[in-house]
Short mmCIF file of C-alpha atoms in Angstrom, two decimals:
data_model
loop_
_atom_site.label_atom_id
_atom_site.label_comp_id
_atom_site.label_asym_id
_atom_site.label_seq_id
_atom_site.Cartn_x
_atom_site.Cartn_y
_atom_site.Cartn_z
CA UNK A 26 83.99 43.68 127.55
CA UNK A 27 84.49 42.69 123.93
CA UNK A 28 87.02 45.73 123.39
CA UNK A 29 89.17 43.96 126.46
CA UNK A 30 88.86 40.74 124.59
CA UNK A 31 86.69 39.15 126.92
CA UNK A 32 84.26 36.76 125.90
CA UNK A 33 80.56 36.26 127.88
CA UNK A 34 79.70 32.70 129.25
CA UNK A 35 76.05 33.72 130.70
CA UNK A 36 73.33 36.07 131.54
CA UNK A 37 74.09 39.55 132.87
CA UNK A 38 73.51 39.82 136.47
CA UNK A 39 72.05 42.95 138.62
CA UNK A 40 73.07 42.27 142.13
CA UNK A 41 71.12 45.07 144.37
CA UNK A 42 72.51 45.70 147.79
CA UNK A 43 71.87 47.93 150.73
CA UNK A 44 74.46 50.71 151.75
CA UNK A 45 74.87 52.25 155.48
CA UNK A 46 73.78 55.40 154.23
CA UNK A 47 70.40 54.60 152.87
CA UNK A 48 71.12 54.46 149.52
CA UNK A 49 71.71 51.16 147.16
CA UNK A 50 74.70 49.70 145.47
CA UNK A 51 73.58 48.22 142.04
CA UNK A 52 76.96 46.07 140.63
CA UNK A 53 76.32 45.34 136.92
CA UNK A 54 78.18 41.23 136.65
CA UNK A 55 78.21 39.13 133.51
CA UNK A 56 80.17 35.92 133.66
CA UNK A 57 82.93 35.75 131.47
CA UNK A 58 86.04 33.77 129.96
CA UNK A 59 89.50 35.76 129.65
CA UNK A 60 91.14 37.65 132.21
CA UNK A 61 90.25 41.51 132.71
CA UNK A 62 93.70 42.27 133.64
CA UNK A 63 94.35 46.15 132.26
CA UNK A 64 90.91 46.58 131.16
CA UNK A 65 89.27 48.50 133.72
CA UNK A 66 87.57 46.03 134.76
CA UNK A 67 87.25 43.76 138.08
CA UNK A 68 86.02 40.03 138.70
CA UNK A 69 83.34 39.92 141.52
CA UNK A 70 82.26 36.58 142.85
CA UNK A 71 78.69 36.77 143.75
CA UNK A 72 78.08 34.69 146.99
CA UNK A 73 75.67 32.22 146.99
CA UNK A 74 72.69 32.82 149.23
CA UNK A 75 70.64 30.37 151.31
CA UNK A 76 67.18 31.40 149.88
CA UNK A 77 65.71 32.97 147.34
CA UNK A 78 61.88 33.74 146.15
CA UNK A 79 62.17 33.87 142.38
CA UNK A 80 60.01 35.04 139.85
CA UNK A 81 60.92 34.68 136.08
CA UNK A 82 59.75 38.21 134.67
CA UNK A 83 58.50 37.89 130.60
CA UNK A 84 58.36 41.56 129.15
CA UNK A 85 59.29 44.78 128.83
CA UNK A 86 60.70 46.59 132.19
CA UNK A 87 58.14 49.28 132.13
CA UNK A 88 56.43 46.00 133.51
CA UNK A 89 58.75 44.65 135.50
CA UNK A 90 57.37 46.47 139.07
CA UNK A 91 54.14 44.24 138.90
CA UNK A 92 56.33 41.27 139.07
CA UNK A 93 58.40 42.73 141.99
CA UNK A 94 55.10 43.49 143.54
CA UNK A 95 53.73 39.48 142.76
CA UNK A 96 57.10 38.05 144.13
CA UNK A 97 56.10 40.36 147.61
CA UNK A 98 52.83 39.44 147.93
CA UNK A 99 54.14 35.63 147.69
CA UNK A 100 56.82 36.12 150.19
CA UNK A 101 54.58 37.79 152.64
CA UNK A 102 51.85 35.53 152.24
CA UNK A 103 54.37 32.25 152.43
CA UNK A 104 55.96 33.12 156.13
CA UNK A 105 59.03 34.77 155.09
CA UNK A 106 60.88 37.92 155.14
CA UNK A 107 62.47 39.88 152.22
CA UNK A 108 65.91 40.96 153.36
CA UNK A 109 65.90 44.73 152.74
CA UNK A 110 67.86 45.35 149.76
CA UNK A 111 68.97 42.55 148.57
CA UNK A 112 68.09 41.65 145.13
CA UNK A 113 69.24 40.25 141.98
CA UNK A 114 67.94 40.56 138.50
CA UNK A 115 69.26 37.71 136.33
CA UNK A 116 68.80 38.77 132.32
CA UNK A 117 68.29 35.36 130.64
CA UNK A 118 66.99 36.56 127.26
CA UNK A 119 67.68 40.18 126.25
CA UNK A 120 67.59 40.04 122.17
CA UNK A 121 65.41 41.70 120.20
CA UNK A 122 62.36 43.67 120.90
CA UNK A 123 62.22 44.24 124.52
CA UNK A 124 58.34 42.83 124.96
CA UNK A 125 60.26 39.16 124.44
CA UNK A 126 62.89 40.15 127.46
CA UNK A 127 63.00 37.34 129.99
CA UNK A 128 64.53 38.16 133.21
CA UNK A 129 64.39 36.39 136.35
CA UNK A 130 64.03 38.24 139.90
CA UNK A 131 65.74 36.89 142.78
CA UNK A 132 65.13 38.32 146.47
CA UNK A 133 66.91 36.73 149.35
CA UNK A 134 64.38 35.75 152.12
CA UNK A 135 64.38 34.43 155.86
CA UNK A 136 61.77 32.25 157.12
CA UNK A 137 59.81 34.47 159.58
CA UNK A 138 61.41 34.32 162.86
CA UNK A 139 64.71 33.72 162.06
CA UNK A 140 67.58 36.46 161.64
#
């Protein structure tokens, strides 16, 4: 992004999401000023979701499926229902040794029930 003159505004973004064919679309997002005209490049505009369980992950990501694993058992045990698939990873501090990493896990839920 730098090379295209692009300057970051935020955290990188992971944005997860089921395909037809079983498989799963990862889109790597970071908000940014500038316009990414000619740089290979394309602006996505995340949607904004109705609810979320979050988690804020501190550590490395060898670690990072016990918090995915936390965040189910708190869904499950709160009525709801992860939506298969969809999941974003929001990397808030990424600097430096990787056992300081923050990131925070987002997965979109429904309350039990509904569809």
């Amino acid at each position: 992004m730098e090379a295209a003159g692009l300057r970051f505004t935020g955290p990188a973004i992971a944005s997860y999401e089921p395909t037809p064919d079983d498989r799963v679309h990862v889109q790597a997002c970071a908000p940014f000023a500038g316009s990414p005209d000619g740089s290979g490049l394309s602006r996505l505009h995340l949607p904004p979701v109705a609810q979320a369980a979050t988690l804020v992950h501190r550590g490395t990501m060898t670690t990072i499926a016990e918090s995915y694993q936390a965040l189910a058992h708190w869904i499950d045990d709160n009525g709801y229902r992860a939506e298969p698939g969809q999941a974003r990873e929001v990397y808030l501090h990424t600097e430096g040794d990787e056992t300081g990493w923050i990131t925070e896990l987002q997965i979109l839920i429904t309350p039990i029930g509904e569809r």
